[in-house]
Tab-separated table of C-alpha atoms in Angstrom:
chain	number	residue	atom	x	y	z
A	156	UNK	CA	19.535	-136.380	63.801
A	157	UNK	CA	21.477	-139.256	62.752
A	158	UNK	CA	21.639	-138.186	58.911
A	159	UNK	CA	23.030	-134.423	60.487
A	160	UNK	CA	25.857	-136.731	62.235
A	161	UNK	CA	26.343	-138.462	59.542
A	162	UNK	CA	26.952	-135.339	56.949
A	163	UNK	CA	28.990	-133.826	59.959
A	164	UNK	CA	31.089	-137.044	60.321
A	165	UNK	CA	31.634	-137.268	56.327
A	166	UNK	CA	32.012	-133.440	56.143
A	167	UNK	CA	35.182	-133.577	58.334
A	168	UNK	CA	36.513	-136.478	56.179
A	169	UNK	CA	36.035	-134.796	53.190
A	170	UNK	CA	32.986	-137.467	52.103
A	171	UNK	CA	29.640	-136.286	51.182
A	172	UNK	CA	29.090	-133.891	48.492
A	173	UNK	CA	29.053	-131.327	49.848
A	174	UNK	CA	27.623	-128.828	46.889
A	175	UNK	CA	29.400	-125.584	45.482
A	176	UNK	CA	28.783	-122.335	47.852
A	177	UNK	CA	26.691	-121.005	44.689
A	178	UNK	CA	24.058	-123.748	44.272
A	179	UNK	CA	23.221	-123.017	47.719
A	180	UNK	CA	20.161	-121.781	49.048
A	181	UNK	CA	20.871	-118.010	50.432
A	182	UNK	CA	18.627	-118.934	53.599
A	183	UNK	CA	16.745	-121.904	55.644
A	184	UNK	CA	13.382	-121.090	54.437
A	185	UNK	CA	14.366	-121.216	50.718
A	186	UNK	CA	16.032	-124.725	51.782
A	187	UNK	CA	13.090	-125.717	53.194
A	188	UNK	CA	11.030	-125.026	50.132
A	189	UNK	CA	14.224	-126.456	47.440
A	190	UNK	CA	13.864	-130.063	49.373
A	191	UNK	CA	10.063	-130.525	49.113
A	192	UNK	CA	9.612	-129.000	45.901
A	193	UNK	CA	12.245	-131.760	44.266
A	194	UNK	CA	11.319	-134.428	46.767
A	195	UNK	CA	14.892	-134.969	48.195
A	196	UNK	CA	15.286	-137.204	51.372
A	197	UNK	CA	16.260	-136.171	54.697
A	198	UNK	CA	20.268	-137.270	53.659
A	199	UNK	CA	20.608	-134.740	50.851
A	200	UNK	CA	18.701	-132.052	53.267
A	201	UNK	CA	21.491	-132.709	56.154
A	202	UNK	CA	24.258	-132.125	53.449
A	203	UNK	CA	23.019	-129.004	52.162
A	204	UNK	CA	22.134	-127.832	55.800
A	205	UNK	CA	25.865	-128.712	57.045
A	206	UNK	CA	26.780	-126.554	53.508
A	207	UNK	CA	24.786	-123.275	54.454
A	208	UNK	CA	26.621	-123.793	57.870
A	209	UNK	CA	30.255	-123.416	56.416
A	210	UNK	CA	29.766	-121.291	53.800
A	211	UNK	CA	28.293	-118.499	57.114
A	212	UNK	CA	31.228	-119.818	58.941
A	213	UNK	CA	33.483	-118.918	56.107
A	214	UNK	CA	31.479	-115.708	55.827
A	215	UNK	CA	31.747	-114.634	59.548
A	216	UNK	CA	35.804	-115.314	59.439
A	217	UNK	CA	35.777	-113.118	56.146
A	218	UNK	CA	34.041	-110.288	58.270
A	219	UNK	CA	36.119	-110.614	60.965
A	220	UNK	CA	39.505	-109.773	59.031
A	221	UNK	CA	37.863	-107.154	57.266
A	222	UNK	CA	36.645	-105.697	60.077
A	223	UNK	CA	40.146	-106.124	61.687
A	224	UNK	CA	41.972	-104.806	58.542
A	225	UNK	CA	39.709	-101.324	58.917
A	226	UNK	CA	39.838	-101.173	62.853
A	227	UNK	CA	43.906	-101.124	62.110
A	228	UNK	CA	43.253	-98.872	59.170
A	229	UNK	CA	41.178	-96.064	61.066
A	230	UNK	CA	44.310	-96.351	63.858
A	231	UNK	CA	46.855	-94.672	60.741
A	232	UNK	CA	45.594	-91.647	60.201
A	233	UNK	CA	45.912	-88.027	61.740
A	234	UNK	CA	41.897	-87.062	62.630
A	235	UNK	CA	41.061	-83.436	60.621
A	236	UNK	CA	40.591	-81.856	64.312
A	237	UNK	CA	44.385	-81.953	65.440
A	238	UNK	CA	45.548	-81.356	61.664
A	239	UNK	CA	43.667	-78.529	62.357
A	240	UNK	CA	45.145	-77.602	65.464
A	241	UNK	CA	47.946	-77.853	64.009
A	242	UNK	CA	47.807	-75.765	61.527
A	243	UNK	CA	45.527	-72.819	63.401
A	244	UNK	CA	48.490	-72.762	65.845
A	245	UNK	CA	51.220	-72.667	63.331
A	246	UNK	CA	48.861	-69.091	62.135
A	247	UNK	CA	48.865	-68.204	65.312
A	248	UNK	CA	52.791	-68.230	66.118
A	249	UNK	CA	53.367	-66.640	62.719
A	250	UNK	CA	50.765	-63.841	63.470
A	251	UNK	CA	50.991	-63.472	67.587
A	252	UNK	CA	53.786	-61.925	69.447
A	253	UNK	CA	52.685	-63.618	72.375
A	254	UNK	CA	52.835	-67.056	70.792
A	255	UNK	CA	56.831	-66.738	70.003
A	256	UNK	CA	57.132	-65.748	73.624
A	257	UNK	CA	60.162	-67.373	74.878
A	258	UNK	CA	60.031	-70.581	76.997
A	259	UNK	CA	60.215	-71.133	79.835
A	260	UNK	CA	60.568	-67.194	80.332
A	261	UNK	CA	63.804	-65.892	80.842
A	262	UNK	CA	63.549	-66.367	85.054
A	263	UNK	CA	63.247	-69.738	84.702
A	264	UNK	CA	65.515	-71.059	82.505
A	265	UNK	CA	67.984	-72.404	84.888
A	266	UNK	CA	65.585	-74.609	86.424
A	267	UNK	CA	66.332	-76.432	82.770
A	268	UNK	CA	70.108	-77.860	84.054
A	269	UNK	CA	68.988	-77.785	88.270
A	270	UNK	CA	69.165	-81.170	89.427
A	271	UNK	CA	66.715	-80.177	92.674
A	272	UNK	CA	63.899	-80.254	89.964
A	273	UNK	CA	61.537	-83.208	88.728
A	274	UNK	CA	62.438	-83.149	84.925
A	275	UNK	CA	60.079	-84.770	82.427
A	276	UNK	CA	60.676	-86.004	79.235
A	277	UNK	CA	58.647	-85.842	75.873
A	278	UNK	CA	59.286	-86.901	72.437
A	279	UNK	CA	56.115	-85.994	70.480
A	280	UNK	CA	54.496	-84.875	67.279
A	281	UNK	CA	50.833	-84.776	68.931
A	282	UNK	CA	50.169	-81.398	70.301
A	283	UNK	CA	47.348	-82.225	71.988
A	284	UNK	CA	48.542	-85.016	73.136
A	285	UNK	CA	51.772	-83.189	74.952
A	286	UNK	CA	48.822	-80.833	76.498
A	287	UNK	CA	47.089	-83.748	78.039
A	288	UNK	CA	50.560	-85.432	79.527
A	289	UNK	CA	51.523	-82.223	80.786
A	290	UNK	CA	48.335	-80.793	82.312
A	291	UNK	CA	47.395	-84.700	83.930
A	292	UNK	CA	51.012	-84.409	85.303
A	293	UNK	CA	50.716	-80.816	87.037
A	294	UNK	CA	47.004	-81.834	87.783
A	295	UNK	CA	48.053	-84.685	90.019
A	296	UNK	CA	51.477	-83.552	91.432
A	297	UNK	CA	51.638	-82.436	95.217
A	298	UNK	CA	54.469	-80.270	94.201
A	299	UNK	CA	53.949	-78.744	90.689
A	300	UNK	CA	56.321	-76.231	91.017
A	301	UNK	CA	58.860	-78.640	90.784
A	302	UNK	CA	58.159	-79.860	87.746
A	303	UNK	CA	60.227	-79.138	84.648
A	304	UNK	CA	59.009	-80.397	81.116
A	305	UNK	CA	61.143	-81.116	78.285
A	306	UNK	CA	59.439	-81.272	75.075
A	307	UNK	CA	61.094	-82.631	72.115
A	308	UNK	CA	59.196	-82.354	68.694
A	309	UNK	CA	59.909	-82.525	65.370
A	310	UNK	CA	60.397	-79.308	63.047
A	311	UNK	CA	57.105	-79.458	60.934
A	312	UNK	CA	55.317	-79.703	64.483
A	313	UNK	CA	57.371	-76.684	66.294
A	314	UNK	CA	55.634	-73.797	65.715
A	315	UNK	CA	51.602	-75.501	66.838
A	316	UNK	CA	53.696	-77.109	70.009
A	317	UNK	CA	55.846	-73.576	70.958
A	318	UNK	CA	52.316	-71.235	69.821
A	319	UNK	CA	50.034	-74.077	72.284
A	320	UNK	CA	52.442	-73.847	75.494
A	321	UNK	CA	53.028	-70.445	75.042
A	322	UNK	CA	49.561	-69.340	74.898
A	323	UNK	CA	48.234	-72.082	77.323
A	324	UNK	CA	50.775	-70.988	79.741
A	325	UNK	CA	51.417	-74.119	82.477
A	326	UNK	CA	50.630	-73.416	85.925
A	327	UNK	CA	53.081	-72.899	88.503
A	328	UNK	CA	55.611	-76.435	86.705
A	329	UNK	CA	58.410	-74.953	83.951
A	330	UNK	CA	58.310	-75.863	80.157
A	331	UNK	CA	60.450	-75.858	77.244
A	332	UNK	CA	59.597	-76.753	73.909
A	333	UNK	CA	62.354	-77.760	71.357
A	334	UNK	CA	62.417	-78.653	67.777
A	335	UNK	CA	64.910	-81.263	66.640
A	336	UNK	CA	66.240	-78.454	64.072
A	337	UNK	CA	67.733	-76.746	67.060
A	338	UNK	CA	69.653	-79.364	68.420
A	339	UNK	CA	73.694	-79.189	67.538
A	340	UNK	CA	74.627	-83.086	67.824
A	341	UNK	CA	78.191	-84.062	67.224
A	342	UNK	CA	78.812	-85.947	63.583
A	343	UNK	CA	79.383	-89.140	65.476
A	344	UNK	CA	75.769	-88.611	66.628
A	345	UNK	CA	74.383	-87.958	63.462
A	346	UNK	CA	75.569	-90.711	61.514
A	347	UNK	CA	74.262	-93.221	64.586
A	348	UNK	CA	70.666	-91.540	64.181
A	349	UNK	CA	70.606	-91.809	60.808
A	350	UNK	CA	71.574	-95.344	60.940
A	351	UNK	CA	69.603	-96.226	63.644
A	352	UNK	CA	66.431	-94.848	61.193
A	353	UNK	CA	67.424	-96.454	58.249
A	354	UNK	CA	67.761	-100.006	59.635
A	355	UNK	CA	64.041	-99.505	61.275
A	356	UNK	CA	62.770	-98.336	58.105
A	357	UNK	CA	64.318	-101.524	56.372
A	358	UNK	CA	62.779	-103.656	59.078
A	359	UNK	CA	59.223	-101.813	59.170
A	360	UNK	CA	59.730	-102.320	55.175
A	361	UNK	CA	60.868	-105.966	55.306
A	362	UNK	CA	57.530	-106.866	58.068
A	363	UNK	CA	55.038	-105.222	55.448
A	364	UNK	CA	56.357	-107.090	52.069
A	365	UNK	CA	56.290	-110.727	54.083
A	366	UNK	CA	52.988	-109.316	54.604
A	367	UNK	CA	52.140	-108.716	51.051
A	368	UNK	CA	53.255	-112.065	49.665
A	369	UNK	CA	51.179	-113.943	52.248
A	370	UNK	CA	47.883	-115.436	51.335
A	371	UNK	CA	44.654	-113.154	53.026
A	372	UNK	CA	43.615	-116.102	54.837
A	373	UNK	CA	47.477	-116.011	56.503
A	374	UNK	CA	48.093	-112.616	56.158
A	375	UNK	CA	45.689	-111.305	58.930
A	376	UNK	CA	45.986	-114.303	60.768
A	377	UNK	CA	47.770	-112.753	63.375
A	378	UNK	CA	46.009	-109.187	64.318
A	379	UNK	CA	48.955	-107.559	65.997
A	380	UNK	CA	50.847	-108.001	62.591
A	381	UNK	CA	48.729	-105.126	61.417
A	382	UNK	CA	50.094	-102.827	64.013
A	383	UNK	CA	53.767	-102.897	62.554
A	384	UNK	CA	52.432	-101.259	59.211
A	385	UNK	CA	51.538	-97.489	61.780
A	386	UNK	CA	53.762	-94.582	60.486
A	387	UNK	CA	54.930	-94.865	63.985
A	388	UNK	CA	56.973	-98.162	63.179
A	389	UNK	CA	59.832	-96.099	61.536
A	390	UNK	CA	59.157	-92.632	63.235
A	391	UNK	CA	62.754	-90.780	64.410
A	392	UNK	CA	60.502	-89.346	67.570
A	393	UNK	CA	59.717	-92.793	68.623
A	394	UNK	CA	62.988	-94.121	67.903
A	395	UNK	CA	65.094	-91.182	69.566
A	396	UNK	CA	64.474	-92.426	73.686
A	397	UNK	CA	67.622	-94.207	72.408
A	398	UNK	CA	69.348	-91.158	72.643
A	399	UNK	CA	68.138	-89.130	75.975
A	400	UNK	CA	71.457	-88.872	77.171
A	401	UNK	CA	72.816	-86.859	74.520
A	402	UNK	CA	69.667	-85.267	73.925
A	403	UNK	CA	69.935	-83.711	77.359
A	404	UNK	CA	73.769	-83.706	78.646
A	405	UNK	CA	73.373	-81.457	81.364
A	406	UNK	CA	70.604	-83.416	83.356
A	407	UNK	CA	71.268	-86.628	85.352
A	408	UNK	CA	67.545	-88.148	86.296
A	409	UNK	CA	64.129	-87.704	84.100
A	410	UNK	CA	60.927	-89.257	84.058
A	411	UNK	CA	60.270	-89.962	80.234
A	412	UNK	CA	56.919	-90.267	79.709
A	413	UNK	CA	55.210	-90.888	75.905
A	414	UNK	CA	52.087	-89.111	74.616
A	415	UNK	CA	49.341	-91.760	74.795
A	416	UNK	CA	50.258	-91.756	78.571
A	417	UNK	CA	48.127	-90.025	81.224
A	418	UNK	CA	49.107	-89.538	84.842
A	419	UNK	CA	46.680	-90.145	87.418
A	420	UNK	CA	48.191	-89.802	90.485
A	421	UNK	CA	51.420	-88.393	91.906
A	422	UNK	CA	54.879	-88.905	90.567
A	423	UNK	CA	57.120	-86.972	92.789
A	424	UNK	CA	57.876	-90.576	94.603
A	425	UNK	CA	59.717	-91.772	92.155
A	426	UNK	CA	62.483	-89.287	92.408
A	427	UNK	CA	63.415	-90.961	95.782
A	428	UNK	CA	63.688	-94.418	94.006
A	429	UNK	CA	66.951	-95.795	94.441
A	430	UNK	CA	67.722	-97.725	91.572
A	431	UNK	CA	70.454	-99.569	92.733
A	432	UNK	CA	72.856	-98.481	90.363
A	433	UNK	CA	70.324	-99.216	87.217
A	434	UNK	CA	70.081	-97.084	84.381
A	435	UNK	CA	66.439	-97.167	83.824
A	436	UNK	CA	63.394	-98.137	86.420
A	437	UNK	CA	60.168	-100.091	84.833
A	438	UNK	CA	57.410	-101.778	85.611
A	439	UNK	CA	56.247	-105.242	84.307
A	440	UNK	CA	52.640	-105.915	83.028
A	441	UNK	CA	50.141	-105.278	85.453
A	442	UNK	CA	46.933	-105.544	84.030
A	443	UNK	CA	46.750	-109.814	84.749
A	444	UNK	CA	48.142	-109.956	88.151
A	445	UNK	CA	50.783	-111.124	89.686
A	446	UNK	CA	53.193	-113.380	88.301
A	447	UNK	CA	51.845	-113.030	84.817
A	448	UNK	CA	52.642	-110.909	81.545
A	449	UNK	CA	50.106	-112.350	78.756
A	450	UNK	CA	51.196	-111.100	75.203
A	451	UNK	CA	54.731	-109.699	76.904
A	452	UNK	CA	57.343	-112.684	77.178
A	453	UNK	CA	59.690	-112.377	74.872
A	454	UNK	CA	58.360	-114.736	72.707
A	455	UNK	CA	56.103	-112.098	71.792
A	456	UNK	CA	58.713	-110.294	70.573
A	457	UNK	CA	61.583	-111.682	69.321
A	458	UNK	CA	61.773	-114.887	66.197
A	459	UNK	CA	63.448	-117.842	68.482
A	460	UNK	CA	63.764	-120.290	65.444
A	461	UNK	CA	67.136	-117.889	64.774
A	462	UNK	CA	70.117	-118.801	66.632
A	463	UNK	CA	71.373	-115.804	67.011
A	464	UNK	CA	67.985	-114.838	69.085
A	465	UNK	CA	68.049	-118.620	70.848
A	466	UNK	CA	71.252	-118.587	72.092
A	467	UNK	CA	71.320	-115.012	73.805
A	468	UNK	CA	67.642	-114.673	75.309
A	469	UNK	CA	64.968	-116.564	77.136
A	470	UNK	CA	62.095	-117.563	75.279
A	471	UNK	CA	59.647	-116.914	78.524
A	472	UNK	CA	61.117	-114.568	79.969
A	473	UNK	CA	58.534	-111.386	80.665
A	474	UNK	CA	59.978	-107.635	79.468
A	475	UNK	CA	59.131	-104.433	80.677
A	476	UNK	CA	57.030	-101.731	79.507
A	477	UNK	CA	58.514	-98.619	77.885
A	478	UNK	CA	56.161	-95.453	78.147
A	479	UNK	CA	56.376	-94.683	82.114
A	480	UNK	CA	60.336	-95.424	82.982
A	481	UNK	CA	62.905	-93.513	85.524
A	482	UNK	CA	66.107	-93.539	83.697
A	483	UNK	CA	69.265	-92.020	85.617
A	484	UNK	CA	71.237	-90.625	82.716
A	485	UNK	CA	74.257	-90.326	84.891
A	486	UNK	CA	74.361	-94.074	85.080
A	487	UNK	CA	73.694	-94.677	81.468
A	488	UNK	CA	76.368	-92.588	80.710
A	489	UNK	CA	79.074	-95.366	81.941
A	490	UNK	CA	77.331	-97.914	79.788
A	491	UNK	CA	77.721	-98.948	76.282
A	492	UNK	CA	74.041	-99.503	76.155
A	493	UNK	CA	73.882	-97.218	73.195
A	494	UNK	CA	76.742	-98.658	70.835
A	495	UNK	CA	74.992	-102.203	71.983
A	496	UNK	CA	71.797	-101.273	70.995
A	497	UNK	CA	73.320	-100.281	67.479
A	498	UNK	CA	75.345	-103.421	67.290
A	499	UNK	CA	72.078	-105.744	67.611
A	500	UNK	CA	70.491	-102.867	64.994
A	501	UNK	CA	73.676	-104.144	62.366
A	502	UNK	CA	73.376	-107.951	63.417
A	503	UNK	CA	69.194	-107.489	62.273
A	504	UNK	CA	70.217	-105.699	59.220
A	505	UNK	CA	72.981	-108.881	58.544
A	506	UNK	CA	70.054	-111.656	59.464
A	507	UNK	CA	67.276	-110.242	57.010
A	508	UNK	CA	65.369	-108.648	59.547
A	509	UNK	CA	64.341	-112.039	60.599
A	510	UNK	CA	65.789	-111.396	64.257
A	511	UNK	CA	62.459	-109.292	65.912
A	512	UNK	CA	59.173	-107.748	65.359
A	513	UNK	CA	59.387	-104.131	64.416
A	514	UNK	CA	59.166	-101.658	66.856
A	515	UNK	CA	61.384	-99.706	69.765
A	516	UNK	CA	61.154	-102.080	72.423
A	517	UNK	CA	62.647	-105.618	70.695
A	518	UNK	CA	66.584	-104.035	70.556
A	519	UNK	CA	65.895	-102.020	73.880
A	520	UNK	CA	65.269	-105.005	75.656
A	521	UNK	CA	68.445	-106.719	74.797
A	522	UNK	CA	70.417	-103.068	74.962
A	523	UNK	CA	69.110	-102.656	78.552
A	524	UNK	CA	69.846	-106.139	79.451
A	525	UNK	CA	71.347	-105.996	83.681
A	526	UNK	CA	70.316	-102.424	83.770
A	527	UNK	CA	66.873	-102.523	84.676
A	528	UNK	CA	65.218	-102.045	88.258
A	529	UNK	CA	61.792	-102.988	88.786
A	530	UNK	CA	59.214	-100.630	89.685
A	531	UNK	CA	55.868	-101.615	91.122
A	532	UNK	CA	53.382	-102.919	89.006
A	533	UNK	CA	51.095	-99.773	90.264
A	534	UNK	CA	52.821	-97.274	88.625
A	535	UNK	CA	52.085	-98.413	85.105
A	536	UNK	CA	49.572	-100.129	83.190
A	537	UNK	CA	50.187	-100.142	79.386
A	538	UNK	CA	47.865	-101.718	76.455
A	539	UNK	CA	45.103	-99.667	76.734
A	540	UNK	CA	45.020	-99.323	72.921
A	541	UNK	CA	44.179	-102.743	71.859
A	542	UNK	CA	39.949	-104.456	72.008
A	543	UNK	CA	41.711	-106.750	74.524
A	544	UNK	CA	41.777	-103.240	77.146
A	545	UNK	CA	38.298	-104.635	78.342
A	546	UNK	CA	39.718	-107.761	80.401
A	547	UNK	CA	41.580	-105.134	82.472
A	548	UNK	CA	39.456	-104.561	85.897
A	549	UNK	CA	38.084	-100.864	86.992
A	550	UNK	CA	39.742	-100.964	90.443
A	551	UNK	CA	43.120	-101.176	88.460
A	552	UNK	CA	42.715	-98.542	86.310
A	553	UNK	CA	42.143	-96.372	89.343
A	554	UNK	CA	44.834	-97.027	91.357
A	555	UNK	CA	47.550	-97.200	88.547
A	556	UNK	CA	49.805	-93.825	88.599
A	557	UNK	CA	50.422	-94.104	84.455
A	558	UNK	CA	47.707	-95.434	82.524
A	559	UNK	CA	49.500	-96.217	78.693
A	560	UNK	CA	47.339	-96.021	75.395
A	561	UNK	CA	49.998	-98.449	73.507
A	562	UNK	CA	48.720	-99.887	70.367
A	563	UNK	CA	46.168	-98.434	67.764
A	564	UNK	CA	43.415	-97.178	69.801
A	565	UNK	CA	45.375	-94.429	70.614
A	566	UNK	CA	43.030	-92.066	72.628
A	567	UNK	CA	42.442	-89.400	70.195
A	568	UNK	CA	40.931	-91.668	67.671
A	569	UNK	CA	37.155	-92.651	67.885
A	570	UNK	CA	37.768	-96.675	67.617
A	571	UNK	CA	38.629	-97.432	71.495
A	572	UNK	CA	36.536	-98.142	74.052
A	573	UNK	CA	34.187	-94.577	74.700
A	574	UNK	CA	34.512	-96.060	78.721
A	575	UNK	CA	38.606	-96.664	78.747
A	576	UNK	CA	39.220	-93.317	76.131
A	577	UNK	CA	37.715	-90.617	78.763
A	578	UNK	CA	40.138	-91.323	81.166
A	579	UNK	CA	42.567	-88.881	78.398
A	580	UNK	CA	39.730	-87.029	77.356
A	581	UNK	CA	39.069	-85.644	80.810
A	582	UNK	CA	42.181	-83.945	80.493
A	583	UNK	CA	41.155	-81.793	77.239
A	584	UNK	CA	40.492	-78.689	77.657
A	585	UNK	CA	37.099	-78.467	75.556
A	586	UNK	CA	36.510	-74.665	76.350
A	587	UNK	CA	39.971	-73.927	74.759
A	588	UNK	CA	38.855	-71.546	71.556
A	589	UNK	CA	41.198	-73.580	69.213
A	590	UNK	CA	39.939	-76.840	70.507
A	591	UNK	CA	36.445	-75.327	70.074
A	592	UNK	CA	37.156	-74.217	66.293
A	593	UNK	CA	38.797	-77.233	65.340
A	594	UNK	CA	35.836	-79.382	66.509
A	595	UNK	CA	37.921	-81.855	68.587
A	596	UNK	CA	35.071	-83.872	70.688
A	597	UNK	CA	35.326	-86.212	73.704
């Protein structure tokens, strides 16, 4: 015991001879048999034991990036089953009348501009993923007929999305599908989209070649770092909530929801939310309590040793969760929230992209800054994508109206929890003859 102390004590102060990792004896029994075959004392066998028990430490640590590096890995790609939705669906609206079928059908279009109607918002490349939004939404809604959808998609995706909804025809709710293609944006507008992509690019760019020069040992230090390097960090459909007010000029209140959310319970409540003369209503984390928002200060999110990021914002101060928010558009309208959003944008792209970690939240915090009116924690729970979702309790998960699937366990994927991931897959419809052929599983 005391020669194991001792080679601890001298380990830590860098004493002992401590032997290379390759002389080494690969396990205890063959450590056993080196010591009394050459007659060393108990000293020299405390050494080498203290060695075998770095070298697995080292060898765990090792494992654990790796593992980490291929968890974050597996969370980039598109699986083969919704490719293949994709593109069965894209055959489909080429081939079937029925799938070009206008929508919403001509008697319903002007519930697109009526105010009296519950409008949700979309921005999504995910087919399958809109289905499951939409259908958990009408599922749960004590008025469905109320409902409008708005979904906004890119032009690669807008054939599968228009061929699914018309096909799957909604029940009862109203549903557009739009391609960005068909949208006639002023030239002012234009050139601040554009812009607005390019600078997130450069950012997304900027995080991943930091990345790259960093030692392994440093570089995967941090495991949310790995999330900035998602296609998702510079996507325009991710980026675009930015502009829901121009995307939609003739509405006034929406619920925008993203498409790793699923709606549990009913929504039609927060229509009668006064804001107080906010722009958007959001909820803080709610998966820790009250009080609390582990991993959501802004800390978290924004680099504090710049000045520029010191002297405007508070270091602890907790943000709120986009996914699940209640914007009035008529409100927004009579902000600058926009242009400011674009002038932080310029004053990263001036400060080496030093200023915030990538990502659509960072600049919309600051852009939304006195606009926001805080929602009950019940109505949204987001972070049900990272291996930390397990701390969150049942009982919460039950009662929360939204739950969110942000970060890389994104619900379609197989590397989330099988317990936490059927609360979306209970919303697929498995009998579906293109789910069927493209061999999408729970």
């Amino acid at each position: 015991m005391l020669a194991l102390v001792e080679a601890t004590s001298d380990g830590e102060n860098g004493k002992g001879g401590i032997e290379s990792s390759t002389s080494l004896p690969s396990s205890f029994n063959d450590l056993v048999k080196d010591m009394t075959s050459s007659g060393q004392d108990i000293k020299a066998f405390a050494f080498k034991t203290k060695a075998m028990i770095v070298k697995m430490e080292k060898l765990v640590e090792s494992a654990r990036q790796r593992e980490s590096i291929f968890w974050h890995l597996a969370s980039h790609g598109v699986p083969k089953g919704i490719h293949c939705l994709s593109l069965k669906l894209a055959e489909e609206y080429a081939e079937n009348a029925a799938a070009r079928s206008r929508l919403p059908p001509p008697q319903y279009v002007s519930r697109l501009t009526d105010p009296s109607f519950h409008h949700v918002v979309l921005l999504t490349d995910n087919v399958l993923a809109a289905s499951v939004v939409v259908s958990s939404t009408i599922k749960n809604s004590s008025i469905p007929e109320r409902l409008v959808f708005h979904i906004v998609t890119d032009k690669k995706t807008y054939t599968a999305m228009h061929a699914w909804f018309a096909v799957n025809s909604v029940n009862l709710a109203v549903l557009e599908v739009r391609g960005l293609h068909q949208f006639d944006w002023s030239h002012e507008v234009n050139i601040g989209i554009k812009e607005m992509i390019e600078i997130h690019r450069l950012i997304c760019r900027h995080k991943f070649d930091r990345m790259k020069r960093e030692t392994l040992a440093n570089e995967y230090e941090n495991d949310k770092d790995l999330q900035y390097l998602r296609p998702s960090c510079a996507s325009l459909l991710n980026h675009l909530r930015i502009y829901i007010p121009e995307l939609f000029p003739d509405l006034n209140k929406i619920i925008f929801l993203d498409d790793d959310t699923v709606v549990q319970h009913d929504l039609s409540s927060l229509w009668e939310l006064d804001l107080n003369g906010k722009v958007v209503g959001a909820a803080f984390d709610s998966g820790c309590g009250d009080g609390c928002c582990p991993g959501r200060k802004y800390k978290d999110y924004f680099n504090f040793t710049s000045p520029v990021i010191s002297s405007n914002l508070d270091y602890d101060r907790c943000g709120w969760l986009y996914g699940m928010n209640v914007f009035d558009l008529q409100a927004w309208r009579k902000t600058n929230i926009t242009a400011t959003y674009h002038h932080w944008l310029k004053l990263s792209l001036n400060s080496g992209f030093e200023l915030w970690n990538p990502g659509a939240l960072p600049p919309s915090l600051i852009a939304f800054e006195g606009h926001v009116h805080w929602i009950e924690p019940s109505w949204h729970i987001a972070g049900l994508g990272y291996r930390s979702v397990m701390n969150v309790t049942e009982s919460i998960l039950e009662n929360v109206a939204v739950v969110h699937f942000s970060g890389p366990a994104k619900p379609w994927l197989e590397i989330g929890s099988p317990e936490i991931r059927s609360l979306w897959s209970r919303h697929v419809n498995f009998s579906n003859e293109y789910i069927r052929k493209c061999g999408i599983m729970g």
